[in-house]
Short mmCIF file of C-alpha atoms and ligand atoms in Angstrom, two decimals:
data_model
loop_
_atom_site.label_atom_id
_atom_site.label_comp_id
_atom_site.label_asym_id
_atom_site.label_seq_id
_atom_site.Cartn_x
_atom_site.Cartn_y
_atom_site.Cartn_z
CA MET A 280 -32.93 1.59 -13.29
CA LYS A 281 -29.66 3.07 -14.78
CA LYS A 282 -28.83 2.20 -18.26
CA THR A 283 -25.57 2.01 -19.90
CA GLU A 284 -23.79 0.18 -22.75
CA ILE A 285 -20.80 -1.17 -20.73
CA LEU A 286 -20.51 -1.34 -17.08
CA VAL A 287 -17.04 -1.64 -15.55
CA ILE A 288 -16.91 -2.97 -12.09
CA GLY A 289 -13.85 -1.72 -10.21
CA GLY A 290 -11.71 1.33 -10.82
CA GLY A 291 -8.10 -0.02 -10.41
CA PRO A 292 -5.69 0.04 -13.32
CA ALA A 293 -7.70 -2.75 -15.21
CA GLY A 294 -10.93 -0.93 -14.70
CA LEU A 295 -9.74 2.56 -15.68
CA CYS A 296 -8.09 1.27 -18.73
CA ALA A 297 -10.97 -0.77 -19.77
CA ALA A 298 -13.27 2.24 -19.55
CA ASN A 299 -10.91 4.55 -21.43
CA ALA A 300 -10.48 1.86 -24.29
CA ALA A 301 -14.04 1.17 -24.58
CA SER A 302 -14.91 4.84 -24.68
CA SER A 303 -12.17 5.48 -27.28
CA LEU A 304 -14.15 3.29 -29.80
CA GLY A 305 -17.34 5.18 -28.99
CA ALA A 306 -19.08 3.15 -26.23
CA LYS A 307 -20.86 4.65 -23.31
CA VAL A 308 -19.49 3.44 -20.09
CA LEU A 309 -20.52 3.49 -16.39
CA LEU A 310 -17.55 2.83 -14.11
CA CYS A 311 -18.52 1.71 -10.36
CA GLU A 312 -15.81 1.81 -7.80
CA ARG A 313 -16.45 0.76 -4.15
CA ASP A 314 -13.98 3.09 -2.66
CA GLY A 315 -14.38 7.00 -2.45
CA VAL A 316 -11.43 7.45 -5.01
CA PRO A 317 -10.85 5.26 -8.18
CA GLY A 318 -7.21 3.87 -8.60
CA GLY A 319 -7.32 0.53 -6.80
CA GLN A 320 -3.97 -0.61 -5.53
CA LEU A 321 -2.31 2.37 -7.14
CA VAL A 322 -3.62 4.93 -4.71
CA LYS A 323 -1.48 3.37 -1.89
CA GLN A 324 1.59 2.74 -3.89
CA THR A 325 4.25 5.51 -3.12
CA HIS A 326 7.15 3.49 -4.74
CA LYS A 327 8.38 3.68 -8.36
CA PHE A 328 6.92 1.00 -10.24
CA PHE A 329 8.59 -2.01 -11.81
CA GLY A 330 7.13 -3.39 -15.09
CA SER A 331 7.40 -1.98 -18.63
CA GLU A 332 8.06 1.46 -19.61
CA LYS A 333 5.02 1.45 -22.04
CA GLN A 334 2.97 0.96 -18.80
CA TYR A 335 4.74 3.74 -17.17
CA ALA A 336 7.17 1.79 -15.02
CA GLY A 337 9.54 4.13 -13.09
CA ASP A 338 6.66 6.56 -12.23
CA ARG A 339 5.17 6.09 -8.61
CA GLY A 340 2.09 4.12 -8.40
CA ILE A 341 0.07 7.07 -7.15
CA GLN A 342 1.15 9.10 -10.25
CA ILE A 343 0.06 6.41 -12.57
CA GLY A 344 -3.48 6.11 -10.88
CA GLN A 345 -3.71 9.81 -11.08
CA MET A 346 -2.89 9.99 -14.75
CA LEU A 347 -5.46 7.15 -15.68
CA LEU A 348 -8.02 8.76 -13.52
CA GLU A 349 -7.83 12.20 -15.07
CA GLN A 350 -8.20 10.64 -18.51
CA THR A 351 -11.37 8.76 -17.36
CA GLN A 352 -12.78 11.84 -15.66
CA SER A 353 -12.45 14.13 -18.45
CA ASP A 354 -14.09 11.59 -20.89
CA PRO A 355 -17.75 12.70 -21.62
CA ASN A 356 -18.41 9.00 -22.56
CA ILE A 357 -17.70 7.79 -19.10
CA GLU A 358 -19.67 8.21 -15.99
CA ILE A 359 -17.93 7.30 -12.71
CA TYR A 360 -19.85 6.34 -9.48
CA THR A 361 -17.65 6.22 -6.49
CA ASP A 362 -18.57 4.84 -3.12
CA THR A 363 -20.59 2.19 -5.05
CA THR A 364 -20.18 -1.45 -4.53
CA VAL A 365 -21.69 -3.79 -7.05
CA LEU A 366 -23.43 -6.61 -5.34
CA GLY A 367 -24.71 -8.99 -7.98
CA ILE A 368 -25.06 -9.76 -11.57
CA TYR A 369 -28.24 -11.70 -12.50
CA GLU A 370 -29.47 -13.96 -15.38
CA ASP A 371 -31.20 -11.16 -17.15
CA GLY A 372 -28.00 -9.10 -17.35
CA ILE A 373 -29.11 -6.68 -14.51
CA ALA A 374 -26.42 -5.83 -11.99
CA THR A 375 -27.38 -4.42 -8.64
CA ALA A 376 -25.25 -2.11 -6.41
CA GLU A 377 -25.14 -0.11 -3.22
CA HIS A 378 -25.02 3.49 -4.25
CA ASP A 379 -25.48 6.59 -1.99
CA GLY A 380 -26.89 4.28 0.70
CA ALA A 381 -29.53 3.02 -1.62
CA HIS A 382 -30.08 0.01 -3.80
CA LEU A 383 -29.37 0.70 -7.50
CA LYS A 384 -30.17 -1.57 -10.57
CA ILE A 385 -27.93 -1.27 -13.70
CA ASP A 386 -28.99 -2.46 -16.98
CA ALA A 387 -25.78 -2.83 -19.05
CA GLU A 388 -25.39 -4.57 -22.30
CA ARG A 389 -21.77 -5.68 -21.38
CA ILE A 390 -19.99 -6.12 -18.17
CA ILE A 391 -16.41 -5.96 -17.31
CA VAL A 392 -15.35 -7.36 -13.97
CA ALA A 393 -12.24 -5.71 -12.77
CA THR A 394 -12.58 -6.23 -8.97
CA GLY A 395 -8.86 -7.02 -8.29
CA ALA A 396 -7.87 -9.13 -5.43
CA ALA A 397 -8.18 -9.78 -1.67
CA GLU A 398 -5.55 -10.62 0.74
CA LYS A 399 -4.73 -14.16 2.08
CA PHE A 400 -4.88 -14.83 5.80
CA LEU A 401 -2.69 -16.93 8.01
CA PRO A 402 -3.81 -19.35 10.86
CA PHE A 403 -1.78 -18.70 14.06
CA GLU A 404 -2.59 -18.16 17.81
CA GLY A 405 -4.00 -14.76 18.45
CA ASN A 406 -4.44 -13.88 14.84
CA ASP A 407 -7.70 -12.04 15.73
CA LEU A 408 -6.06 -9.59 18.13
CA PRO A 409 -6.22 -5.92 17.18
CA GLY A 410 -2.94 -5.09 15.67
CA VAL A 411 -2.79 -8.01 13.32
CA TYR A 412 -3.29 -6.21 9.92
CA GLY A 413 -3.28 -7.16 6.31
CA ALA A 414 -0.47 -5.27 4.38
CA GLY A 415 -3.37 -3.43 2.43
CA ALA A 416 -4.75 -2.02 5.61
CA VAL A 417 -1.40 -0.79 6.91
CA GLN A 418 -0.96 0.93 3.50
CA THR A 419 -4.29 2.50 3.69
CA LEU A 420 -3.71 3.85 7.19
CA MET A 421 -0.26 5.28 6.44
CA ASN A 422 -0.45 6.23 2.78
CA VAL A 423 -4.07 7.31 2.42
CA SER A 424 -4.99 8.59 5.96
CA GLY A 425 -1.48 9.53 7.05
CA VAL A 426 -1.86 7.58 10.28
CA ARG A 427 1.12 5.46 11.67
CA PRO A 428 -0.29 1.97 11.95
CA ALA A 429 1.97 1.00 14.77
CA GLN A 430 5.43 1.88 16.30
CA ARG A 431 7.13 -1.41 15.68
CA VAL A 432 5.95 -3.95 13.16
CA LEU A 433 6.77 -7.47 12.54
CA MET A 434 6.26 -8.10 8.71
CA VAL A 435 5.34 -11.69 7.57
CA GLY A 436 6.18 -12.43 4.00
CA ALA A 437 9.22 -11.36 1.94
CA GLY A 438 7.45 -11.16 -1.52
CA ASN A 439 7.45 -7.80 -3.21
CA ILE A 440 4.52 -6.64 -1.17
CA GLY A 441 6.08 -7.55 2.17
CA LEU A 442 9.41 -5.69 1.17
CA ILE A 443 7.80 -2.64 -0.33
CA VAL A 444 5.40 -2.12 2.68
CA SER A 445 8.30 -2.59 5.07
CA TYR A 446 10.03 0.25 3.28
CA GLN A 447 7.00 2.36 3.24
CA LEU A 448 6.51 1.79 6.91
CA MET A 449 10.17 3.16 7.66
CA GLN A 450 9.31 6.18 5.38
CA ALA A 451 6.36 6.68 7.74
CA GLY A 452 8.51 6.68 10.84
CA VAL A 453 7.64 3.17 11.94
CA GLU A 454 10.22 0.68 12.96
CA VAL A 455 10.29 -2.82 11.23
CA ALA A 456 11.56 -5.40 13.82
CA ALA A 457 12.12 -8.03 11.09
CA VAL A 458 10.72 -9.44 7.94
CA ILE A 459 10.12 -13.27 8.12
CA GLU A 460 9.59 -15.48 5.22
CA GLY A 461 8.57 -19.21 5.33
CA ALA A 462 10.18 -20.20 2.16
CA PRO A 463 14.14 -20.62 1.95
CA ASN A 464 14.43 -17.67 -0.43
CA ILE A 465 13.21 -13.95 -0.71
CA GLY A 466 10.33 -13.88 -3.16
CA GLY A 467 10.51 -10.16 -4.04
CA TYR A 468 12.98 -8.35 -6.11
CA LEU A 469 16.44 -8.02 -4.81
CA VAL A 470 16.28 -4.15 -5.17
CA HIS A 471 13.58 -3.94 -2.61
CA ALA A 472 15.36 -6.45 -0.31
CA SER A 473 18.47 -4.57 -0.36
CA LYS A 474 16.85 -1.39 0.41
CA ILE A 475 15.61 -2.37 3.69
CA ARG A 476 18.65 -4.55 4.58
CA ARG A 477 20.68 -1.49 4.25
CA LEU A 478 18.56 0.15 6.82
CA GLY A 479 19.22 -2.57 9.34
CA VAL A 480 16.11 -4.72 9.11
CA PRO A 481 16.82 -8.45 9.36
CA ILE A 482 15.12 -10.73 6.70
CA LEU A 483 14.80 -13.98 8.29
CA THR A 484 14.00 -16.85 5.72
CA GLN A 485 12.61 -20.21 6.78
CA HIS A 486 10.84 -18.55 9.58
CA THR A 487 7.07 -18.51 10.54
CA VAL A 488 4.96 -16.60 13.12
CA LEU A 489 3.56 -19.06 15.80
CA GLY A 490 1.47 -16.60 17.69
CA ALA A 491 0.59 -12.98 18.67
CA TYR A 492 -0.03 -12.04 22.29
CA GLY A 493 -1.10 -9.14 24.39
CA ASP A 494 -3.82 -7.72 26.55
CA GLY A 495 -6.46 -6.58 24.14
CA ARG A 496 -3.84 -5.79 21.39
CA VAL A 497 -0.70 -7.13 20.13
CA GLN A 498 2.26 -6.53 22.34
CA ARG A 499 4.53 -9.33 21.20
CA ALA A 500 4.70 -12.02 18.74
CA ARG A 501 6.57 -15.50 18.75
CA ILE A 502 8.43 -16.68 15.68
CA ALA A 503 10.55 -19.88 14.95
CA GLN A 504 12.49 -21.32 12.27
CA VAL A 505 10.74 -23.96 10.09
CA ASP A 506 12.22 -27.03 8.28
CA SER A 507 11.97 -27.90 4.76
CA SER A 508 8.40 -29.06 5.23
CA TRP A 509 7.40 -25.88 6.85
CA GLN A 510 7.16 -27.27 10.43
CA PRO A 511 8.51 -25.19 13.40
CA VAL A 512 11.86 -26.43 14.61
CA PRO A 513 11.58 -26.93 18.50
CA GLY A 514 13.87 -24.81 20.44
CA THR A 515 14.27 -22.19 17.76
CA GLU A 516 11.32 -19.92 19.24
CA GLN A 517 12.00 -16.30 19.65
CA ASP A 518 9.90 -13.44 21.13
CA ILE A 519 9.59 -10.28 19.03
CA GLU A 520 8.58 -7.08 20.84
CA CYS A 521 6.09 -5.41 18.51
CA ASP A 522 2.63 -3.74 18.49
CA ALA A 523 1.61 -4.99 15.07
CA VAL A 524 1.88 -8.03 12.99
CA CYS A 525 1.53 -7.27 9.25
CA LEU A 526 0.54 -10.13 6.91
CA ALA A 527 1.85 -9.92 3.28
CA VAL A 528 1.31 -13.59 2.48
CA GLY A 529 -0.16 -13.08 -0.96
CA LEU A 530 -3.30 -12.01 -2.80
CA THR A 531 -6.09 -14.09 -4.34
CA PRO A 532 -8.65 -13.15 -7.20
CA LEU A 533 -11.70 -11.39 -5.79
CA THR A 534 -14.12 -13.43 -7.86
CA GLU A 535 -17.36 -13.32 -5.83
CA LEU A 536 -19.18 -11.69 -8.71
CA CYS A 537 -18.01 -14.08 -11.26
CA TRP A 538 -19.15 -16.99 -9.16
CA GLN A 539 -22.43 -15.41 -8.52
CA ALA A 540 -23.04 -14.61 -12.19
CA GLY A 541 -22.47 -18.29 -13.07
CA CYS A 542 -19.12 -17.97 -14.86
CA GLU A 543 -17.24 -21.28 -15.19
CA MET A 544 -14.42 -21.08 -12.75
CA ALA A 545 -11.13 -23.11 -12.27
CA TYR A 546 -8.50 -23.36 -9.52
CA ILE A 547 -5.24 -22.41 -11.05
CA ARG A 548 -2.28 -22.34 -8.53
CA GLU A 549 -0.11 -20.17 -10.95
CA LEU A 550 -2.82 -17.45 -11.00
CA SER A 551 -3.27 -17.65 -7.14
CA GLY A 552 -6.65 -18.98 -6.83
CA HIS A 553 -9.91 -19.53 -8.55
CA VAL A 554 -10.36 -17.69 -11.75
CA PRO A 555 -13.01 -17.40 -14.39
CA ILE A 556 -12.25 -19.16 -17.64
CA VAL A 557 -11.83 -16.59 -20.26
CA ASN A 558 -11.23 -16.53 -23.96
CA GLU A 559 -8.39 -14.64 -25.85
CA PHE A 560 -10.68 -11.61 -25.69
CA LEU A 561 -11.15 -12.01 -21.87
CA GLU A 562 -14.80 -12.83 -22.18
CA THR A 563 -15.93 -15.37 -19.53
CA THR A 564 -18.20 -18.32 -20.20
CA CYS A 565 -21.15 -16.05 -19.59
CA SER A 566 -21.64 -14.25 -22.92
CA GLY A 567 -21.13 -10.47 -22.48
CA ILE A 568 -19.25 -10.68 -19.16
CA TYR A 569 -15.58 -10.11 -19.32
CA ALA A 570 -12.77 -10.17 -16.63
CA ALA A 571 -9.54 -8.24 -16.60
CA GLY A 572 -6.62 -7.60 -14.12
CA ASP A 573 -6.11 -9.41 -10.92
CA VAL A 574 -9.52 -10.80 -10.84
CA SER A 575 -8.39 -13.19 -13.58
CA GLY A 576 -5.04 -14.08 -12.04
CA ILE A 577 -2.73 -12.21 -9.68
CA GLU A 578 -0.19 -10.42 -11.65
CA GLU A 579 1.01 -6.79 -11.91
CA ALA A 580 -0.44 -3.39 -12.64
CA SER A 581 1.16 -3.19 -16.11
CA SER A 582 -0.61 -6.43 -17.24
CA ALA A 583 -3.69 -5.30 -15.52
CA MET A 584 -3.78 -2.09 -17.64
CA VAL A 585 -3.24 -4.15 -20.87
CA GLU A 586 -5.90 -6.71 -19.84
CA GLY A 587 -8.25 -3.73 -19.06
CA ARG A 588 -7.64 -2.38 -22.70
CA LEU A 589 -8.21 -5.68 -24.31
CA ALA A 590 -11.56 -6.15 -22.47
CA GLY A 591 -12.62 -2.58 -23.13
CA TYR A 592 -11.93 -2.88 -26.85
CA SER A 593 -13.61 -6.35 -27.18
CA ALA A 594 -16.71 -5.38 -25.31
CA ALA A 595 -17.18 -2.08 -27.42
CA ALA A 596 -16.41 -4.05 -30.69
CA SER A 597 -19.01 -6.69 -29.74
CA LEU A 598 -21.55 -3.89 -29.50
CA GLY A 599 -20.73 -2.79 -33.10
CA HIS A 600 -18.27 0.08 -32.17
CA ALA A 601 -15.53 0.45 -34.71
CA PRO A 602 -15.02 -3.26 -35.32
CA GLU A 603 -12.15 -2.95 -37.74
CA LYS A 604 -10.33 -0.45 -35.71
CA ALA A 605 -10.85 -2.50 -32.63
CA ALA A 606 -9.56 -5.75 -34.33
CA ALA A 607 -6.27 -4.06 -34.73
CA LEU A 608 -6.18 -2.66 -31.21
CA GLN A 609 -7.07 -5.98 -29.72
CA ARG A 610 -4.30 -7.75 -31.53
CA ALA A 611 -1.81 -5.07 -30.42
CA ALA A 612 -2.99 -5.59 -26.88
CA GLN A 613 -2.63 -9.41 -27.13
CA GLU A 614 0.93 -8.95 -28.37
CA GLU A 615 1.70 -6.51 -25.63
CA LEU A 616 0.59 -9.17 -23.05
CA LEU A 617 2.78 -11.66 -24.62
CA GLU A 618 5.78 -9.35 -24.55
CA LEU A 619 5.13 -8.47 -20.76
CA ARG A 620 4.97 -12.05 -19.97
CA SER A 621 8.18 -13.09 -21.75
CA GLY A 622 10.35 -12.44 -18.71
CA PRO A 623 11.11 -15.03 -15.85
CA ALA A 624 8.11 -13.80 -13.69
CA GLY A 625 5.89 -14.17 -16.76
CA ALA A 626 6.68 -18.00 -17.16
CA ARG A 627 4.53 -18.89 -14.29
CA ILE A 628 1.51 -16.74 -15.55
CA LEU A 629 1.90 -18.38 -19.00
CA ALA A 630 1.69 -21.85 -17.30
CA GLY A 631 -1.41 -20.72 -15.47
CA ILE A 632 -2.82 -19.38 -18.71
CA ALA A 633 -2.16 -22.82 -20.56
CA LYS A 634 -4.09 -24.52 -17.98
CA VAL A 635 -6.99 -22.02 -18.62
CA ALA A 636 -6.61 -22.99 -22.17
CA GLU A 637 -6.82 -26.72 -21.29
CA LYS A 638 -10.25 -25.93 -19.59
CA GLY A 639 -11.59 -24.65 -22.81
CA GLY A 640 -10.51 -21.02 -22.43
CA ARG A 641 -7.74 -19.33 -24.27
CA ARG A 642 -5.89 -16.06 -23.89
CA MET B 149 -0.34 8.89 15.70
CA ARG B 150 -0.44 11.09 12.60
CA ILE B 151 2.27 11.29 10.23
CA THR B 152 3.39 15.12 9.82
CA GLU B 153 6.45 14.70 7.63
CA HIS B 154 6.77 12.19 4.73
CA PRO B 155 9.38 11.93 1.93
CA VAL B 156 6.76 11.30 -0.81
CA LEU B 157 3.27 12.13 0.37
CA ASP B 158 1.65 15.37 1.50
CA PHE B 159 -1.37 14.79 3.47
CA ARG B 160 -4.37 17.20 2.99
CA ARG B 161 -6.68 16.49 5.75
CA GLY B 162 -9.49 18.99 5.58
CA GLU B 163 -11.42 20.57 8.48
CA LYS B 164 -10.87 19.48 12.18
CA VAL B 165 -13.96 18.07 13.59
CA THR B 166 -14.98 16.66 17.03
CA PHE B 167 -16.80 13.43 17.27
CA PHE B 168 -17.75 11.07 20.24
CA TYR B 169 -16.24 7.72 21.06
CA ASN B 170 -18.18 6.01 23.76
CA GLY B 171 -19.18 9.50 24.99
CA LYS B 172 -15.62 10.93 25.05
CA ALA B 173 -14.65 13.74 22.64
CA VAL B 174 -12.20 12.74 19.99
CA GLU B 175 -10.65 14.92 17.14
CA GLY B 176 -10.64 13.90 13.71
CA TYR B 177 -10.50 15.28 10.29
CA GLU B 178 -13.42 15.43 7.72
CA SER B 179 -11.35 13.57 5.02
CA GLU B 180 -10.48 10.57 7.17
CA THR B 181 -12.47 7.53 8.17
CA VAL B 182 -13.61 6.78 11.67
CA ALA B 183 -11.14 3.91 11.91
CA ALA B 184 -8.18 6.11 10.96
CA ALA B 185 -9.26 8.80 13.52
CA LEU B 186 -9.64 6.47 16.26
CA HIS B 187 -6.30 4.56 15.35
CA ALA B 188 -4.73 8.07 15.55
CA ALA B 189 -6.18 8.60 18.99
CA GLY B 190 -4.83 5.30 20.14
CA VAL B 191 -7.96 3.08 19.95
CA ARG B 192 -7.26 -0.35 18.62
CA ALA B 193 -10.20 -2.48 19.79
CA LEU B 194 -13.24 -1.55 17.71
CA SER B 195 -15.62 -4.52 18.06
CA HIS B 196 -15.98 -7.82 19.77
CA SER B 197 -16.43 -11.35 18.56
CA HIS B 198 -20.07 -12.57 19.20
CA GLU B 199 -19.42 -15.75 21.15
CA LEU B 200 -16.41 -15.17 23.11
CA GLY B 201 -16.33 -11.40 23.15
CA ARG B 202 -12.71 -11.23 21.95
CA PRO B 203 -11.62 -7.71 20.86
CA ARG B 204 -11.42 -6.94 17.19
CA GLY B 205 -9.62 -4.14 15.50
CA ILE B 206 -9.31 -3.26 11.74
CA PHE B 207 -7.87 -6.01 9.47
CA CYS B 208 -8.45 -4.87 5.96
CA ALA B 209 -9.34 -1.22 6.12
CA ILE B 210 -11.26 -1.35 2.85
CA GLY B 211 -14.81 -2.62 3.88
CA ASN B 212 -13.99 -6.30 3.12
CA CYS B 213 -13.73 -8.31 6.32
CA SER B 214 -16.32 -6.87 8.71
CA SER B 215 -13.90 -6.78 11.67
CA CYS B 216 -14.63 -3.15 12.46
CA PHE B 217 -18.42 -3.06 13.11
CA MET B 218 -19.35 -0.43 15.53
CA THR B 219 -22.65 1.53 16.44
CA VAL B 220 -22.77 4.90 14.72
CA ASP B 221 -25.42 7.40 15.63
CA GLY B 222 -27.52 4.56 16.88
CA GLU B 223 -27.06 2.42 13.79
CA PRO B 224 -25.24 -0.96 14.51
CA ASN B 225 -22.73 -2.85 12.38
CA VAL B 226 -21.41 0.20 10.59
CA ARG B 227 -18.02 -0.61 8.83
CA VAL B 228 -15.98 2.31 10.37
CA CYS B 229 -13.06 1.69 8.12
CA VAL B 230 -15.02 3.09 5.21
CA THR B 231 -17.27 5.70 7.09
CA LYS B 232 -15.97 9.25 6.95
CA VAL B 233 -15.74 11.23 10.29
CA ARG B 234 -18.51 13.98 10.73
CA GLY B 235 -18.60 16.44 13.40
CA GLY B 236 -20.85 15.41 16.28
CA MET B 237 -20.93 11.92 15.24
CA ARG B 238 -21.57 9.37 18.05
CA VAL B 239 -19.48 6.27 17.67
CA GLU B 240 -19.91 3.33 20.08
CA GLU B 241 -18.11 0.21 20.75
CA GLN B 242 -20.67 -2.66 20.01
CA GLN B 243 -21.18 -5.83 22.20
CA GLY B 244 -22.49 -8.78 20.15
CA ARG B 245 -24.68 -8.27 17.14
CA GLY B 246 -26.04 -5.07 17.88
CA VAL B 247 -29.67 -3.88 17.89
CA ILE B 248 -31.51 -2.35 15.12
CA GLN B 249 -33.62 0.57 16.14
CA TYR B 250 -36.98 0.68 14.33
CA GLU B 251 -38.79 4.08 14.10
CA GLU B 252 -42.41 4.07 15.06
CA ASN B 253 -44.65 5.44 12.36
C1 FAD C 777 2.23 -3.31 -2.06
C2 FAD C 777 2.03 -3.64 -3.53
C3 FAD C 777 3.08 -3.09 -4.36
C4 FAD C 777 2.92 -3.33 -5.80
N1 FAD C 777 3.82 -2.86 -6.72
C5 FAD C 777 3.72 -3.02 -8.01
C6 FAD C 777 4.68 -2.55 -8.90
O1 FAD C 777 5.75 -2.08 -8.49
N2 FAD C 777 4.51 -2.81 -10.31
C7 FAD C 777 3.40 -3.55 -10.71
O2 FAD C 777 3.27 -3.52 -12.01
N3 FAD C 777 2.39 -3.92 -9.96
C8 FAD C 777 2.62 -3.63 -8.53
N4 FAD C 777 1.60 -4.19 -7.67
C9 FAD C 777 0.48 -4.89 -8.26
C10 FAD C 777 -0.62 -4.11 -8.77
O3 FAD C 777 -0.87 -3.12 -7.88
C11 FAD C 777 -1.96 -4.79 -9.15
O4 FAD C 777 -1.55 -6.13 -9.74
C12 FAD C 777 -2.96 -4.02 -9.84
O5 FAD C 777 -3.25 -2.96 -8.98
C13 FAD C 777 -4.16 -4.97 -10.31
O6 FAD C 777 -5.01 -3.94 -10.87
P1 FAD C 777 -6.68 -4.26 -10.89
O7 FAD C 777 -7.31 -3.10 -11.61
O8 FAD C 777 -6.88 -5.63 -11.36
O9 FAD C 777 -7.11 -4.38 -9.25
P2 FAD C 777 -7.02 -3.28 -8.09
O10 FAD C 777 -6.01 -2.40 -8.30
O11 FAD C 777 -6.99 -4.19 -6.90
O12 FAD C 777 -8.47 -2.63 -8.20
C14 FAD C 777 -9.57 -3.21 -8.07
C15 FAD C 777 -10.72 -2.14 -7.70
O13 FAD C 777 -12.04 -2.70 -7.68
C16 FAD C 777 -12.74 -2.18 -6.70
N5 FAD C 777 -13.78 -3.25 -6.36
C17 FAD C 777 -13.63 -4.48 -5.87
N6 FAD C 777 -14.95 -5.01 -5.77
C18 FAD C 777 -15.89 -4.17 -6.01
C19 FAD C 777 -17.24 -4.20 -6.27
N7 FAD C 777 -17.94 -5.25 -5.95
N8 FAD C 777 -17.83 -3.01 -6.69
C20 FAD C 777 -17.10 -1.90 -7.07
N9 FAD C 777 -15.82 -1.80 -6.97
C21 FAD C 777 -15.12 -2.98 -6.59
C22 FAD C 777 -11.78 -2.09 -5.68
O14 FAD C 777 -12.18 -1.05 -4.51
C23 FAD C 777 -10.49 -1.58 -6.39
O15 FAD C 777 -10.59 -0.15 -6.42
C24 FAD C 777 1.58 -3.99 -6.29
C25 FAD C 777 0.71 -4.25 -5.24
C26 FAD C 777 0.77 -4.12 -4.06
C27 FAD C 777 -0.17 -4.58 -3.06
S1 FES C 778 -11.54 -3.51 8.60
FE1 FES C 778 -12.25 -5.00 7.21
S2 FES C 778 -14.33 -4.12 7.00
FE2 FES C 778 -13.44 -2.61 8.11
#
């Protein structure tokens, strides 16, 4: 049995900031990360981040991750277990994990769930063929392992992820045949769209993928135009020569641990799926369990960092660490979140949070 | 294919090692996963679906989806997208659910 004051599950921007914040008030923290290196999505992001300057926008994702990690690693209050997947949280507060190929029990007084998100999938013929990849897999191959995922890719989804990963593919020497998008408009920021258009990649809105075909691997894909109710328009089918189809059709909160722990959950469309109901300090309906970052609603790294801090301060304060200092820091973090969400993209998130409030939670 | 030049990233790959894919020698680097090394060597199909035997490759590359199960050094159902390459490792394409080997005591 491993004992700690605060267990942080997940080492993305939310988890790293939660650990740093809790420790800054004097709490002892154990951070468990499934991957070999903490950083979450940040380890794969070679582009300069959008968001607020306070949250290091303008720096590349990998640099932000490195900076947060260095702070965590040099902190004597924080212990980091990598290659450690947390498997469950039980009624008696004990969490279990796979660590070094063995089963580990963790006895923590508070738990912060910062597990991030999982990618959505899309139904179409041949979607199980080797060469149909999630955008995250493509990023892992090319930006972490340095292996070209394919020679010519069809990108599905023109949100920020689809656009950014298309550009990263070209930086890695991969051709992008086209970016297709079911909606009538490009979802991502115009700067990212313009960048890849200038390089000659067509962005086809109101198009969907009908199938992926090939002998044991993707060799071609069929796309078609869709009408306003997303139905394929007969006669508009086109075959695209490609050896990979990359799906960038959105993320959904990775909430298995919250479900399993018994947290009250709600489906909130604006937050991209089922999320735990949390209060203004990000505590779930299970006393002592907090949720921060994409797991409580898909948003951005900037807000994930501030949410992480808020959860970290709150968990530490609830254990009696520097409660007065904590109260001021909690308030500051709450205000920072409001400020981050004051733009047009934030309106959707605020609408989602209002729905969480209706269900008895509040942020 | 491995990326040798990149405008932003610099890949430090570590020691080159040889491992075996279906008995054939393949080169990989210590810091990379089996899935990445096989991908670099042009291998796309890693496992097969249980019922229809359809080929499966990586999908998530972070250990989430179980689409990359292979038999590694006799152990079935290993997620090779989160397993690092080791020199001499024997990696085998797996048919169906795989067979667990028990050691006799
Ligand atoms: C292509 C792309 C581009 C983006 N660009 C931007 C941008 O420019 N600006 C911006 O602000 N945001 C951007 N984002 C969004 C941003 O990356 C995410 O919102 C942010 O990373 C969320 O942080 P997180 O800590 O909640 O989750 P994550 O970063 O997903 O981290 C979660 C961590 O938890 C670990 N984990 C999960 N389950 C377990 C478990 N059971 N046990 C142990 N560990 C576990 C995971 O391995 C992971 O490391 C981008 C995202 C993508 C995909
Ligand atoms: S590719 Fe998803 S678990 Fe390996």
